[in-house]
């Protein structure tokens, strides 16, 4: 999971970093890195999730706040198993990133290193982490993260004081900074102000976080084995909502435009010295061909046909609204001319436009003369337009992956049409399963999904990176295109309006960068929903966009938007199936004393990612655990739904603590009552870590394999039974003795079936010296899948490995009590004496009080026997059992009442408590944490 060569872990309070001399750190030079910050509180819930974390991992802060961190961000390693179709990412095996970071910092040491994770969009991301344990009331886990891909491909930005310096690669270091890794500086140093500004919360919490950073060492990068470069949080160079809102400039009114524009400029007679704009024809070529000649009806009609429903922003930065629909030709001729700064009166001939900003016309155009489209269709540029549209149809939408489709669109347009192209989609369409009900507004967040640029003609380091979030107000061209659902054209961005347009690229500081460029923003709309925008830029040495370009690219964007929406719908459907599957199987193994558990699930259909295989581990009274593996016959959502019903029924029956044979009988009867025609095989095993026994029963399932401590594997012979749903067949259980250190391997037939052979060959391989008992269950799962699973298998695979460690007899104390009120005093004395022998005197008062309440309740309702049991593992577990099957319930006690307060005290004083039925009677249990000094 963790890349050891790129990881650093150092106990707090140590000196310099391992392998780094004090003089190796560059003095005064720091790396500016965009840092994602995640704060997990003591209860395991997300307390802080900053904007950079939203961009890096895809989850929005308002969604993850106060949500359990476990399962939110799977940690992954590449594996040679099938990947989802069109995903472009390797298949992965999952753990939890925050659980892993908590384990790495459990000894009180900060940790830095590489830990790949899977983001919300199921993409594998290479991430550098800096994790810090936080003490005190505001304790928990502080995690800082950075995207390793841009750091290793282009290197970090360096700063010396207030100046940014280029990073000089070592001679021969080709292929980027591929060895760049995360590190920690020496502990005890003061925390710089940028980190203090990055940290959230009240002054008390911020002080605790600053202390954790100082004690653990500040984040750093290791460009090579001998150098450590301190890291400072970098301000985003990208436009956020507040950056765009702070500009404060508005587009002029119609009267202001007429005053500012002045007399019309003369049309250019030559375009020598400028790069051609590409295959889009536009009206500038027609004007150049007919220079000095009056505009005829054909040219005028063509211009009108190509500019319908386009909002033009001329070189001065004005926004021209489209005239109302249904106007007459005379009414439309009075529309203000943005090229000349005056109105055209009825009957006045229209002069050819001098600037490439023809006025939009939403009304009906005059009837075209016969044969008008003949010259147009034979025009070479028109043919290139059709060729471009045809190319988009053939090269965009080749897969159902949303990001890949957006990249295809950008790559088709650059450099053929523009020098820069990017696709920004509404973040709600990506992160939420439902379409937003409201139309886009100034607060709508856009996420950059793809971009492409012509690197040979300019530097584009100032633009937003993929994954960035940005809000576009309506006064900016991208915001106007998004909210009006119309193309917005800015032929040339002049200096006086560059501040406004800079918000579309990143912020007011980029005004000098955008000045002189040509911008065209086209909405991406499909099936009545605005998905986002396509933004195009041309450099000043290229002909600016015109209305003809806008008309063609609007049609191109409409076609591409359908492909993007198809990809979105496919991903939403896949996400529903994946969510269904993950809600029905455990995401991480439970922590149960005396047994270590690991599991894996691999869907047979990589496209659907759902199936009928399942596994479970259920904690039972007495520190026992029930292990379950099942397989519903069939594939797809129907089988997954049936599997969910079987798993829920299995958990309910297991809570009754029935013997394995009886439990399978009840499950079979329930399957007939549900009227489901699905059959399922199932294996149910109960492990007792105190008695070191395992009782198993099978319903036509693949037999398990027991790996003994010496490494030999044994295929357990269990009465096979019949699948669940057949009926009329008994289920016979078998009890075996298990030694500490042995492993039980349970799997479905998808793992051991060999194409062209029988299941025996796979079972024989599983029984071989495949698993080393000294390995952890996680390692054992990896070994089994590496050896037995192949890419051509089409059946689901469920694998569960349990290592039996047992509970030492010295850690268990059990007493049988008679049904007598005087036994309550005896129970308190027994508990006091046992806790003193375990050196747990600090828990004596609380434990005696709660035991006294539970034994009193048990003696009142029991008929024959009461049992008291104490188990000391990683916590103190206390159980009181009796032979009455009625479960107690927590009810409000009267203010002056003398009874009914027992369970209320248990609820207030115990860390966890619960009740469960047994084969005979019931058990009430509670847990207390061990003292910190124990």
PDB file of C-alpha atoms in Angstrom, residues 712-858:
ATOM      1  CA  UNK A 712      -0.279 -27.231   5.419  1.00  0.00           C
ATOM      2  CA  UNK A 713      -3.723 -26.718   3.920  1.00  0.00           C
ATOM      3  CA  UNK A 714      -6.694 -28.961   4.642  1.00  0.00           C
ATOM      4  CA  UNK A 715      -9.921 -29.067   2.640  1.00  0.00           C
ATOM      5  CA  UNK A 716     -12.595 -29.421   5.313  1.00  0.00           C
ATOM      6  CA  UNK A 717     -15.118 -32.171   4.667  1.00  0.00           C
ATOM      7  CA  UNK A 718     -18.491 -30.704   5.582  1.00  0.00           C
ATOM      8  CA  UNK A 719     -21.902 -32.195   4.681  1.00  0.00           C
ATOM      9  CA  UNK A 720     -22.674 -30.299   1.483  1.00  0.00           C
ATOM     10  CA  UNK A 721     -26.412 -29.835   1.890  1.00  0.00           C
ATOM     11  CA  UNK A 722     -28.453 -28.184  -0.853  1.00  0.00           C
ATOM     12  CA  UNK A 723     -28.571 -24.555  -2.022  1.00  0.00           C
ATOM     13  CA  UNK A 724     -30.863 -22.160  -0.220  1.00  0.00           C
ATOM     14  CA  UNK A 725     -34.232 -22.169  -1.926  1.00  0.00           C
ATOM     15  CA  UNK A 726     -34.342 -25.893  -2.831  1.00  0.00           C
ATOM     16  CA  UNK A 727     -36.040 -27.006   0.387  1.00  0.00           C
ATOM     17  CA  UNK A 728     -36.526 -30.428   1.932  1.00  0.00           C
ATOM     18  CA  UNK A 729     -32.816 -31.084   2.583  1.00  0.00           C
ATOM     19  CA  UNK A 730     -31.294 -31.102   6.092  1.00  0.00           C
ATOM     20  CA  UNK A 731     -28.330 -28.922   6.971  1.00  0.00           C
ATOM     21  CA  UNK A 732     -25.830 -30.734   9.156  1.00  0.00           C
ATOM     22  CA  UNK A 733     -23.166 -28.836  11.111  1.00  0.00           C
ATOM     23  CA  UNK A 734     -19.663 -29.990  11.972  1.00  0.00           C
ATOM     24  CA  UNK A 735     -17.457 -28.791  14.837  1.00  0.00           C
ATOM     25  CA  UNK A 736     -13.660 -28.784  14.593  1.00  0.00           C
ATOM     26  CA  UNK A 737     -10.852 -27.741  16.913  1.00  0.00           C
ATOM     27  CA  UNK A 738      -8.615 -24.969  15.619  1.00  0.00           C
ATOM     28  CA  UNK A 739      -5.179 -23.996  16.866  1.00  0.00           C
ATOM     29  CA  UNK A 740      -3.972 -20.474  17.443  1.00  0.00           C
ATOM     30  CA  UNK A 741      -2.255 -19.135  14.340  1.00  0.00           C
ATOM     31  CA  UNK A 742      -4.337 -21.139  11.858  1.00  0.00           C
ATOM     32  CA  UNK A 743      -6.256 -19.516   8.990  1.00  0.00           C
ATOM     33  CA  UNK A 744      -9.672 -20.280   7.542  1.00  0.00           C
ATOM     34  CA  UNK A 745     -10.133 -19.437   3.845  1.00  0.00           C
ATOM     35  CA  UNK A 746     -13.698 -19.075   2.555  1.00  0.00           C
ATOM     36  CA  UNK A 747     -14.423 -18.193  -1.069  1.00  0.00           C
ATOM     37  CA  UNK A 748     -16.985 -18.485  -3.837  1.00  0.00           C
ATOM     38  CA  UNK A 749     -16.667 -20.746  -6.869  1.00  0.00           C
ATOM     39  CA  UNK A 750     -15.569 -17.841  -9.093  1.00  0.00           C
ATOM     40  CA  UNK A 751     -12.112 -18.053  -7.523  1.00  0.00           C
ATOM     41  CA  UNK A 752     -11.464 -21.790  -7.851  1.00  0.00           C
ATOM     42  CA  UNK A 753     -13.318 -22.646 -11.059  1.00  0.00           C
ATOM     43  CA  UNK A 754     -10.912 -23.195 -13.936  1.00  0.00           C
ATOM     44  CA  UNK A 755     -12.175 -22.848 -17.504  1.00  0.00           C
ATOM     45  CA  UNK A 756     -11.996 -26.197 -19.202  1.00  0.00           C
ATOM     46  CA  UNK A 757     -11.443 -27.990 -15.885  1.00  0.00           C
ATOM     47  CA  UNK A 758     -13.297 -28.762 -12.697  1.00  0.00           C
ATOM     48  CA  UNK A 759     -13.417 -27.022  -9.369  1.00  0.00           C
ATOM     49  CA  UNK A 760     -11.111 -29.595  -7.825  1.00  0.00           C
ATOM     50  CA  UNK A 761      -8.035 -28.166  -9.519  1.00  0.00           C
ATOM     51  CA  UNK A 762      -8.603 -24.747  -7.996  1.00  0.00           C
ATOM     52  CA  UNK A 763      -9.278 -26.236  -4.575  1.00  0.00           C
ATOM     53  CA  UNK A 764      -6.123 -28.327  -4.822  1.00  0.00           C
ATOM     54  CA  UNK A 765      -4.111 -25.165  -5.555  1.00  0.00           C
ATOM     55  CA  UNK A 766      -5.758 -23.440  -2.619  1.00  0.00           C
ATOM     56  CA  UNK A 767      -4.790 -26.317  -0.345  1.00  0.00           C
ATOM     57  CA  UNK A 768      -1.164 -26.225  -1.481  1.00  0.00           C
ATOM     58  CA  UNK A 769       1.531 -24.230   0.190  1.00  0.00           C
ATOM     59  CA  UNK A 770      -0.088 -21.054  -1.051  1.00  0.00           C
ATOM     60  CA  UNK A 771      -0.538 -19.229   2.233  1.00  0.00           C
ATOM     61  CA  UNK A 772       2.151 -18.625   4.790  1.00  0.00           C
ATOM     62  CA  UNK A 773       0.551 -18.599   8.282  1.00  0.00           C
ATOM     63  CA  UNK A 774       3.014 -15.893   9.289  1.00  0.00           C
ATOM     64  CA  UNK A 775       1.365 -13.529   6.806  1.00  0.00           C
ATOM     65  CA  UNK A 776      -1.436 -11.219   7.773  1.00  0.00           C
ATOM     66  CA  UNK A 777      -4.925 -11.927   6.370  1.00  0.00           C
ATOM     67  CA  UNK A 778      -4.530  -8.908   4.062  1.00  0.00           C
ATOM     68  CA  UNK A 779      -1.346 -10.375   2.590  1.00  0.00           C
ATOM     69  CA  UNK A 780      -2.971 -13.786   2.316  1.00  0.00           C
ATOM     70  CA  UNK A 781      -5.849 -12.322   0.281  1.00  0.00           C
ATOM     71  CA  UNK A 782      -3.386 -10.694  -2.100  1.00  0.00           C
ATOM     72  CA  UNK A 783      -1.404 -13.914  -2.542  1.00  0.00           C
ATOM     73  CA  UNK A 784      -4.530 -15.970  -3.259  1.00  0.00           C
ATOM     74  CA  UNK A 785      -5.829 -13.505  -5.842  1.00  0.00           C
ATOM     75  CA  UNK A 786      -2.437 -13.150  -7.520  1.00  0.00           C
ATOM     76  CA  UNK A 787      -2.069 -16.907  -7.898  1.00  0.00           C
ATOM     77  CA  UNK A 788      -5.618 -18.023  -8.672  1.00  0.00           C
ATOM     78  CA  UNK A 789      -7.467 -15.104 -10.252  1.00  0.00           C
ATOM     79  CA  UNK A 790      -7.103 -14.383 -13.962  1.00  0.00           C
ATOM     80  CA  UNK A 791      -8.418 -11.650 -16.220  1.00  0.00           C
ATOM     81  CA  UNK A 792     -10.565 -13.995 -18.295  1.00  0.00           C
ATOM     82  CA  UNK A 793     -12.756 -15.115 -15.386  1.00  0.00           C
ATOM     83  CA  UNK A 794     -16.338 -13.933 -15.828  1.00  0.00           C
ATOM     84  CA  UNK A 795     -17.759 -14.932 -12.437  1.00  0.00           C
ATOM     85  CA  UNK A 796     -17.816 -12.833  -9.279  1.00  0.00           C
ATOM     86  CA  UNK A 797     -15.220 -13.553  -6.626  1.00  0.00           C
ATOM     87  CA  UNK A 798     -15.758 -13.194  -2.870  1.00  0.00           C
ATOM     88  CA  UNK A 799     -12.853 -14.088  -0.602  1.00  0.00           C
ATOM     89  CA  UNK A 800     -12.680 -14.025   3.192  1.00  0.00           C
ATOM     90  CA  UNK A 801      -9.595 -14.989   5.219  1.00  0.00           C
ATOM     91  CA  UNK A 802      -9.730 -15.238   9.025  1.00  0.00           C
ATOM     92  CA  UNK A 803      -6.701 -15.755  11.233  1.00  0.00           C
ATOM     93  CA  UNK A 804      -7.563 -17.422  14.559  1.00  0.00           C
ATOM     94  CA  UNK A 805      -5.477 -16.030  17.417  1.00  0.00           C
ATOM     95  CA  UNK A 806      -7.758 -16.986  20.287  1.00  0.00           C
ATOM     96  CA  UNK A 807      -8.096 -15.338  23.670  1.00  0.00           C
ATOM     97  CA  UNK A 808      -5.692 -16.510  26.368  1.00  0.00           C
ATOM     98  CA  UNK A 809      -7.360 -18.293  29.329  1.00  0.00           C
ATOM     99  CA  UNK A 810      -5.783 -15.784  31.689  1.00  0.00           C
ATOM    100  CA  UNK A 811      -7.770 -13.018  29.981  1.00  0.00           C
ATOM    101  CA  UNK A 812     -11.172 -14.629  30.651  1.00  0.00           C
ATOM    102  CA  UNK A 813     -13.049 -15.004  33.943  1.00  0.00           C
ATOM    103  CA  UNK A 814     -16.429 -16.799  34.118  1.00  0.00           C
ATOM    104  CA  UNK A 815     -18.713 -17.432  37.111  1.00  0.00           C
ATOM    105  CA  UNK A 816     -22.052 -19.236  37.400  1.00  0.00           C
ATOM    106  CA  UNK A 817     -24.465 -17.536  39.801  1.00  0.00           C
ATOM    107  CA  UNK A 818     -27.570 -18.901  41.450  1.00  0.00           C
ATOM    108  CA  UNK A 819     -30.972 -17.275  41.160  1.00  0.00           C
ATOM    109  CA  UNK A 820     -30.708 -15.475  44.485  1.00  0.00           C
ATOM    110  CA  UNK A 821     -30.667 -11.774  45.336  1.00  0.00           C
ATOM    111  CA  UNK A 822     -27.639 -12.340  47.557  1.00  0.00           C
ATOM    112  CA  UNK A 823     -25.593 -13.181  44.456  1.00  0.00           C
ATOM    113  CA  UNK A 824     -25.495  -9.488  43.583  1.00  0.00           C
ATOM    114  CA  UNK A 825     -23.081  -8.776  46.444  1.00  0.00           C
ATOM    115  CA  UNK A 826     -20.998 -11.804  45.499  1.00  0.00           C
ATOM    116  CA  UNK A 827     -20.816 -10.635  41.883  1.00  0.00           C
ATOM    117  CA  UNK A 828     -19.450  -7.241  42.970  1.00  0.00           C
ATOM    118  CA  UNK A 829     -16.777  -8.915  45.091  1.00  0.00           C
ATOM    119  CA  UNK A 830     -15.763 -11.249  42.253  1.00  0.00           C
ATOM    120  CA  UNK A 831     -15.434  -8.339  39.830  1.00  0.00           C
ATOM    121  CA  UNK A 832     -13.394  -6.293  42.302  1.00  0.00           C
ATOM    122  CA  UNK A 833     -11.007  -9.150  42.909  1.00  0.00           C
ATOM    123  CA  UNK A 834     -10.554  -9.990  39.228  1.00  0.00           C
ATOM    124  CA  UNK A 835      -9.915  -6.410  38.177  1.00  0.00           C
ATOM    125  CA  UNK A 836      -7.305  -6.080  40.889  1.00  0.00           C
ATOM    126  CA  UNK A 837      -5.574  -9.180  39.517  1.00  0.00           C
ATOM    127  CA  UNK A 838      -5.579  -7.573  36.060  1.00  0.00           C
ATOM    128  CA  UNK A 839      -4.308  -4.264  37.480  1.00  0.00           C
ATOM    129  CA  UNK A 840      -7.493  -2.505  36.339  1.00  0.00           C
ATOM    130  CA  UNK A 841      -8.410  -0.940  39.666  1.00  0.00           C
ATOM    131  CA  UNK A 842      -9.235   2.300  37.812  1.00  0.00           C
ATOM    132  CA  UNK A 843     -12.275   0.568  36.284  1.00  0.00           C
ATOM    133  CA  UNK A 844     -13.407  -1.135  39.445  1.00  0.00           C
ATOM    134  CA  UNK A 845     -16.047   1.337  40.680  1.00  0.00           C
ATOM    135  CA  UNK A 846     -17.793   1.737  37.307  1.00  0.00           C
ATOM    136  CA  UNK A 847     -17.679  -1.979  36.521  1.00  0.00           C
ATOM    137  CA  UNK A 848     -19.035  -2.983  39.944  1.00  0.00           C
ATOM    138  CA  UNK A 849     -21.921  -0.527  39.618  1.00  0.00           C
ATOM    139  CA  UNK A 850     -22.956  -1.720  36.158  1.00  0.00           C
ATOM    140  CA  UNK A 851     -22.511  -5.414  37.012  1.00  0.00           C
ATOM    141  CA  UNK A 852     -24.654  -4.926  40.097  1.00  0.00           C
ATOM    142  CA  UNK A 853     -27.487  -3.477  37.968  1.00  0.00           C
ATOM    143  CA  UNK A 854     -27.346  -6.193  35.315  1.00  0.00           C
ATOM    144  CA  UNK A 855     -27.084  -9.107  37.747  1.00  0.00           C
ATOM    145  CA  UNK A 856     -30.028  -7.703  39.714  1.00  0.00           C
ATOM    146  CA  UNK A 857     -32.149  -7.646  36.551  1.00  0.00           C
ATOM    147  CA  UNK A 858     -31.027 -11.162  35.562  1.00  0.00           C
TER     148      UNK A 858
END
